[in-house]
């Protein structure tokens, strides 16, 4: 094993010992970091669920294309041909007769339809593009509207846009919040490491005098910060899961009222790992800033 | 091994602690730096151990010109020196063995080897039985021997001690001198700053005499 690897191992072990040596301080710092990470994590999970909700609500991604009334079989065939080339969309043709029949079937409409001298409805296509992003839908709508004998193209997505705008606002707010709370985590770590350096001042002084590099001295503190952040991330994940399980009942009831069966999706192991990774990274950053600043006193 | 030419050290307050010091210590010698309190002994030891840098003059240790070395090179120079500080600088929150382990941890030795070597060093100064003892529970002489064990555990070619018998009784002081003599016999270069005249009387041949910062 190389000397560097041995030193890393030793630094890691020493960081663990130092965390363990002051259980109350460690617990308080972990709680602070855990809570700081919980709020953005919880916000992220909620937004993610909302986005799923928006995506899974059926019918939202439809585009209706209405032919002009004077369009004949040949023009309809042309549109069909063109749609066939748009491979990333499912579509179906709604002939005007079928549309009329559907209206007839609705209650109270039969007589009205019967009194019409001729079918006032156009032939239509209902298109379901795979890419349901509002921007992509808009592009497709413009294209369709330019096709021959197309009277009107309607995007059934006014509320998608609103929902999307809401999600984007939420994301922005979440990013700001996460930035703020990330800075909080760095600050908490900065302070704990400052206290740690003070507590180990004698050791640092001696180690430097007998040939320790700055990096040797920094290492245990960096591990300390990263470990503290990781554990804080785990705590935040636990708090988020608890929060979600508390919400699960009410959400299910609400969904049932609307005839759906929507269930909140909890963060998976990958997402928890990312949360811990962010905690570790920010903890490391706080430790790095703190120890670099504190070590200047020892030169 | 150690060559000083026209060394001068002025502290930041302006006080000139050393003035135009020149000497040469060859490998395997045992040399004393003598002088009254305030003569500049500690300052000279600090220059050799790179804790302080000279204001002017040059200092070559182990073939390396210390005055030309960058800050990042200093740790590696220090590792090749066995330092015994005037105030010992033992760590009071860890036991004797862990104190001696510190230089080996810095060098990145595997823990098992480090323990074995630290125990051997403790054995050499007669403290193996006290390896688990905290420094506060050791006598003054034992603390000094612990400091020596930490200084030699890395097998340095140069051993530098600053007033190693400062406040020890005559018997303990004599033990310490015997330990240094043992290292000198196996070829280690030993430099001892002391105001203890009895030591100098026993080895009068290699003495650097300082008086108020000047060489005599
Ligand atoms: N860091 C310092 N700053 C200013 N003056 C110092 C410093 N260290 C030592 N001195 C002064 O330098 C002189 C020599 O000190 P020192 O080398 O400790 O002598 P000795 O070890 O022989 O007693 C003393 O007058 C002391 O006050
Ligand atoms: Mg002195």
XYZ file of N, CA and C in Angstrom, chain A residues 141-282:
426
model
N -47.383 22.716 -33.881
C -48.638 23.376 -34.213
C -48.448 24.338 -35.392
N -47.376 25.126 -35.334
C -47.104 26.076 -36.403
C -46.941 25.368 -37.742
N -46.199 24.222 -37.684
C -45.941 23.480 -38.914
C -47.264 22.970 -39.516
N -48.067 22.362 -38.639
C -49.337 21.785 -39.108
C -50.238 22.857 -39.707
N -50.210 24.017 -39.085
C -51.109 25.077 -39.535
C -50.772 25.532 -40.955
N -49.512 25.304 -41.360
C -49.110 25.732 -42.704
C -49.451 24.733 -43.789
N -49.939 23.555 -43.410
C -50.245 22.545 -44.409
C -51.494 22.917 -45.213
N -51.609 22.386 -46.472
C -52.725 22.801 -47.344
C -54.078 22.345 -46.801
N -55.034 23.221 -46.958
C -56.428 22.943 -46.594
C -56.626 22.694 -45.100
N -55.648 23.160 -44.311
C -55.843 23.053 -42.857
C -56.454 24.363 -42.396
N -57.595 24.268 -41.772
C -58.315 25.466 -41.366
C -57.798 25.980 -40.024
N -57.609 25.032 -39.099
C -57.299 25.462 -37.741
C -56.575 24.349 -36.990
N -55.570 24.708 -36.259
C -54.882 23.726 -35.409
C -54.973 24.195 -33.972
N -55.466 23.283 -33.140
C -55.686 23.711 -31.759
C -54.852 22.891 -30.801
N -54.133 23.600 -29.968
C -53.309 22.952 -28.956
C -54.141 22.901 -27.687
N -54.395 21.699 -27.225
C -55.219 21.626 -26.004
C -54.324 21.783 -24.786
N -53.535 22.832 -24.783
C -52.494 22.850 -23.755
C -52.349 24.182 -23.056
N -53.381 24.979 -23.094
C -53.260 26.256 -22.392
C -52.881 26.006 -20.939
N -53.496 25.016 -20.344
C -53.194 24.800 -18.931
C -51.870 24.087 -18.727
N -51.441 23.331 -19.763
C -50.099 22.740 -19.659
C -49.078 23.845 -19.522
N -49.301 24.896 -20.360
C -48.354 26.006 -20.325
C -48.324 26.639 -18.943
N -49.516 26.819 -18.413
C -49.585 27.442 -17.099
C -48.908 26.555 -16.060
N -49.207 25.260 -16.167
C -48.638 24.304 -15.227
C -47.111 24.300 -15.347
N -46.671 24.337 -16.612
C -45.240 24.322 -16.854
C -44.576 25.579 -16.293
N -45.240 26.715 -16.501
C -44.705 27.966 -15.974
C -44.626 27.890 -14.457
N -45.628 27.287 -13.862
C -45.665 27.138 -12.410
C -44.504 26.254 -11.943
N -44.295 25.157 -12.677
C -43.206 24.253 -12.329
C -41.858 24.955 -12.434
N -41.737 25.770 -13.512
C -40.460 26.463 -13.707
C -40.209 27.467 -12.588
N -41.276 28.122 -12.179
C -41.161 29.063 -11.070
C -40.742 28.314 -9.809
N -41.402 27.161 -9.608
C -41.074 26.335 -8.445
C -39.616 25.923 -8.470
N -39.151 25.548 -9.667
C -37.763 25.102 -9.804
C -36.802 26.234 -9.459
N -37.132 27.436 -9.955
C -36.291 28.594 -9.691
C -36.231 28.871 -8.191
N -37.417 28.860 -7.570
C -37.484 29.111 -6.135
C -36.671 28.055 -5.398
N -36.783 26.816 -5.863
C -36.067 25.711 -5.222
C -34.562 25.890 -5.383
N -34.143 26.327 -6.570
C -32.708 26.537 -6.807
C -32.163 27.609 -5.877
N -32.936 28.708 -5.760
C -32.505 29.789 -4.866
C -32.412 29.285 -3.431
N -33.455 28.554 -3.035
C -33.505 28.012 -1.681
C -32.324 27.080 -1.439
N -32.082 26.215 -2.433
C -30.990 25.245 -2.295
C -29.652 25.968 -2.195
N -29.482 27.033 -3.003
C -28.241 27.802 -2.943
C -28.040 28.409 -1.570
N -29.107 28.980 -1.064
C -29.070 29.625 0.246
C -28.728 28.615 1.335
N -29.408 27.483 1.272
C -29.220 26.480 2.326
C -27.883 25.775 2.161
N -27.419 25.663 0.901
C -26.085 25.104 0.682
C -25.036 25.987 1.342
N -25.203 27.299 1.184
C -24.292 28.240 1.828
C -24.372 28.070 3.341
N -25.585 27.798 3.833
C -25.762 27.546 5.264
C -24.951 26.348 5.719
N -24.983 25.293 4.901
C -24.233 24.090 5.240
C -22.736 24.382 5.282
N -22.265 25.138 4.275
C -20.845 25.492 4.241
C -20.483 26.280 5.508
N -21.390 27.195 5.900
C -21.125 28.022 7.079
C -21.070 27.173 8.344
N -22.011 26.241 8.486
C -22.017 25.377 9.668
C -20.715 24.582 9.738
N -20.310 24.020 8.582
C -19.077 23.231 8.559
C -17.871 24.113 8.861
N -17.876 25.301 8.264
C -16.762 26.240 8.489
C -16.545 26.428 9.985
N -17.642 26.632 10.694
C -17.518 26.903 12.117
C -17.072 25.677 12.911
N -17.660 24.509 12.625
C -17.233 23.321 13.381
C -15.756 23.034 13.134
N -15.311 23.238 11.891
C -13.903 22.944 11.595
C -12.990 23.965 12.282
N -13.438 25.205 12.347
C -12.641 26.225 13.037
C -12.422 25.800 14.492
N -13.501 25.339 15.127
C -13.391 24.889 16.513
C -12.487 23.659 16.617
N -12.612 22.758 15.641
C -11.773 21.562 15.625
C -10.293 21.925 15.520
N -9.988 22.876 14.635
C -8.587 23.282 14.464
C -8.061 23.861 15.769
N -8.897 24.686 16.436
C -8.473 25.267 17.703
C -8.223 24.180 18.734
N -9.091 23.166 18.740
C -8.943 22.087 19.717
C -7.677 21.258 19.458
N -7.209 21.257 18.208
C -6.032 20.446 17.880
C -4.811 21.306 17.589
N -4.801 22.527 18.142
C -3.727 23.466 17.820
C -2.354 22.900 18.186
N -2.244 22.272 19.362
C -0.936 21.762 19.811
C -0.421 20.714 18.834
N -1.306 19.802 18.476
C -0.946 18.725 17.560
C -0.494 19.278 16.200
N -1.242 20.269 15.707
C -0.908 20.847 14.398
C 0.471 21.494 14.453
N 0.724 22.244 15.543
C 2.002 22.945 15.666
C 3.159 21.942 15.660
N 3.038 20.902 16.493
C 4.114 19.911 16.577
C 4.288 19.204 15.240
N 3.166 18.785 14.651
C 3.249 18.044 13.389
C 3.975 18.869 12.332
N 3.657 20.175 12.272
C 4.322 21.026 11.284
C 5.815 21.120 11.564
N 6.163 21.215 12.852
C 7.580 21.379 13.195
C 8.397 20.139 12.881
N 7.771 18.962 12.903
C 8.551 17.763 12.617
C 8.301 17.248 11.201
N 7.742 18.096 10.334
C 7.775 17.750 8.914
C 6.466 17.359 8.272
N 5.335 17.709 8.902
C 4.063 17.422 8.249
C 3.805 18.462 7.157
N 3.327 18.024 6.013
C 2.930 18.968 4.972
C 1.571 19.563 5.354
N 1.245 20.684 4.731
C -0.076 21.281 4.986
C -1.179 20.297 4.643
N -0.929 19.520 3.588
C -1.977 18.606 3.148
C -2.213 17.506 4.181
N -1.125 17.050 4.808
C -1.262 16.038 5.859
C -2.136 16.573 6.989
N -1.932 17.838 7.318
C -2.680 18.424 8.427
C -4.134 18.670 8.044
N -4.337 19.074 6.795
C -5.706 19.372 6.357
C -6.568 18.117 6.259
N -5.949 17.031 5.833
C -6.700 15.832 5.441
C -7.778 15.395 6.442
N -7.434 15.198 7.722
C -8.478 14.731 8.644
C -9.643 15.717 8.742
N -9.345 17.011 8.636
C -10.413 18.004 8.733
C -11.317 17.952 7.502
N -10.697 17.724 6.336
C -11.495 17.622 5.103
C -12.413 16.406 5.192
N -11.858 15.296 5.664
C -12.690 14.106 5.831
C -13.800 14.362 6.849
N -13.435 15.076 7.901
C -14.420 15.405 8.932
C -15.596 16.167 8.315
N -15.274 17.208 7.543
C -16.329 18.004 6.913
C -17.172 17.176 5.954
N -16.486 16.360 5.144
C -17.208 15.557 4.155
C -18.078 14.503 4.839
N -17.538 13.878 5.884
C -18.303 12.860 6.615
C -19.535 13.480 7.269
N -19.318 14.633 7.895
C -20.417 15.318 8.555
C -21.510 15.660 7.542
N -21.081 16.114 6.354
C -22.044 16.439 5.307
C -22.791 15.200 4.822
N -22.063 14.095 4.673
C -22.691 12.858 4.215
C -23.742 12.389 5.222
N -23.357 12.379 6.496
C -24.299 11.942 7.527
C -25.492 12.897 7.581
N -25.224 14.202 7.417
C -26.306 15.180 7.363
C -27.247 14.872 6.207
N -26.670 14.474 5.050
C -27.476 14.107 3.884
C -28.359 12.907 4.186
N -27.792 11.918 4.873
C -28.585 10.737 5.244
C -29.737 11.128 6.152
N -29.429 11.994 7.116
C -30.461 12.453 8.038
C -31.565 13.177 7.269
N -31.155 14.034 6.315
C -32.139 14.774 5.509
C -33.003 13.794 4.711
N -32.380 12.735 4.164
C -33.144 11.743 3.408
C -34.176 11.084 4.315
N -33.752 10.752 5.539
C -34.670 10.115 6.484
C -35.828 11.059 6.801
N -35.495 12.329 7.048
C -36.547 13.304 7.370
C -37.516 13.462 6.196
N -36.970 13.484 4.969
C -37.823 13.614 3.786
C -38.758 12.414 3.660
N -38.209 11.214 3.863
C -39.033 10.007 3.762
C -40.141 10.025 4.815
N -39.789 10.469 6.022
C -40.802 10.546 7.081
C -41.886 11.538 6.678
N -41.451 12.710 6.172
C -42.411 13.724 5.735
C -43.343 13.178 4.662
N -42.772 12.455 3.692
C -43.585 11.907 2.602
C -44.577 10.884 3.117
N -44.134 10.054 4.054
C -45.048 9.029 4.552
C -46.183 9.672 5.334
N -45.904 10.825 5.959
C -46.976 11.542 6.651
C -47.968 12.117 5.640
N -47.452 12.528 4.459
C -48.318 13.119 3.431
C -49.079 12.058 2.635
N -48.567 10.838 2.633
C -49.104 9.802 1.746
C -50.608 9.611 1.925
N -51.072 9.517 3.178
C -52.494 9.293 3.451
C -53.374 10.383 2.865
N -53.143 11.644 3.271
C -53.951 12.741 2.723
C -53.915 12.827 1.199
N -52.744 12.593 0.599
C -52.641 12.672 -0.861
C -53.502 11.602 -1.514
N -53.453 10.400 -0.978
C -54.246 9.307 -1.537
C -55.729 9.649 -1.456
N -56.143 10.231 -0.330
C -57.554 10.611 -0.169
C -57.961 11.645 -1.211
N -57.089 12.647 -1.373
C -57.362 13.701 -2.333
C -57.479 13.131 -3.741
N -56.526 12.256 -4.095
C -56.525 11.645 -5.423
C -57.813 10.846 -5.631
N -58.249 10.153 -4.585
C -59.468 9.352 -4.687
C -60.668 10.252 -4.976
N -60.692 11.428 -4.368
C -61.787 12.369 -4.597
C -61.892 12.737 -6.076
N -60.750 12.819 -6.755
C -60.746 13.165 -8.176
C -60.770 11.937 -9.060
N -60.983 10.790 -8.453
C -61.116 9.567 -9.223
C -59.810 9.023 -9.741
N -58.685 9.523 -9.243
C -57.393 8.995 -9.684
C -56.799 8.103 -8.618
N -55.672 7.509 -8.943
C -54.977 6.772 -7.888
C -53.513 7.190 -7.886
N -53.300 8.456 -7.571
C -51.955 9.023 -7.585
C -51.279 8.767 -6.246
N -50.063 8.270 -6.300
C -49.310 8.057 -5.067
C -48.007 8.820 -5.159
N -47.582 9.437 -4.048
C -46.322 10.179 -4.032
C -45.167 9.219 -4.264
N -44.237 9.639 -5.115
C -43.057 8.819 -5.366
C -41.963 9.246 -4.388
N -41.453 8.293 -3.636
C -40.395 8.618 -2.669
C -39.051 8.607 -3.384
N -38.059 9.370 -2.874
C -36.738 9.356 -3.503
C -36.109 7.964 -3.431
N -35.457 7.549 -4.506
C -34.826 6.239 -4.556
C -33.403 6.287 -4.022
N -32.730 5.146 -3.981
C -31.357 5.080 -3.465
C -30.417 6.007 -4.235
N -30.637 6.116 -5.555
C -29.772 6.983 -6.356
C -29.882 8.425 -5.906
N -31.131 8.860 -5.698
C -31.347 10.255 -5.291
C -30.801 10.510 -3.885
N -30.949 9.502 -3.005
C -30.400 9.654 -1.654
C -28.873 9.746 -1.725
N -28.287 8.941 -2.627
C -26.827 8.992 -2.795
C -26.402 10.381 -3.274
N -27.178 10.953 -4.211
C -26.846 12.300 -4.704
C -26.931 13.313 -3.561
N -27.976 13.184 -2.744
C -28.142 14.095 -1.607
C -26.929 14.010 -0.677
N -26.517 12.772 -0.369
C -25.344 12.581 0.496
C -24.101 13.140 -0.182
N -24.023 12.944 -1.503
C -22.868 13.457 -2.246
C -22.809 14.976 -2.168
N -23.969 15.618 -2.310
C -24.003 17.082 -2.213
C -23.585 17.510 -0.808
N -24.109 16.799 0.200
C -23.718 17.091 1.584
C -22.217 16.959 1.759
N -21.663 15.866 1.220
C -20.220 15.622 1.345
C -19.434 16.735 0.661
N -19.860 17.099 -0.555
C -19.138 18.120 -1.316
C -19.145 19.458 -0.600
N -20.322 19.856 -0.112
C -20.417 21.154 0.562
C -19.660 21.125 1.886
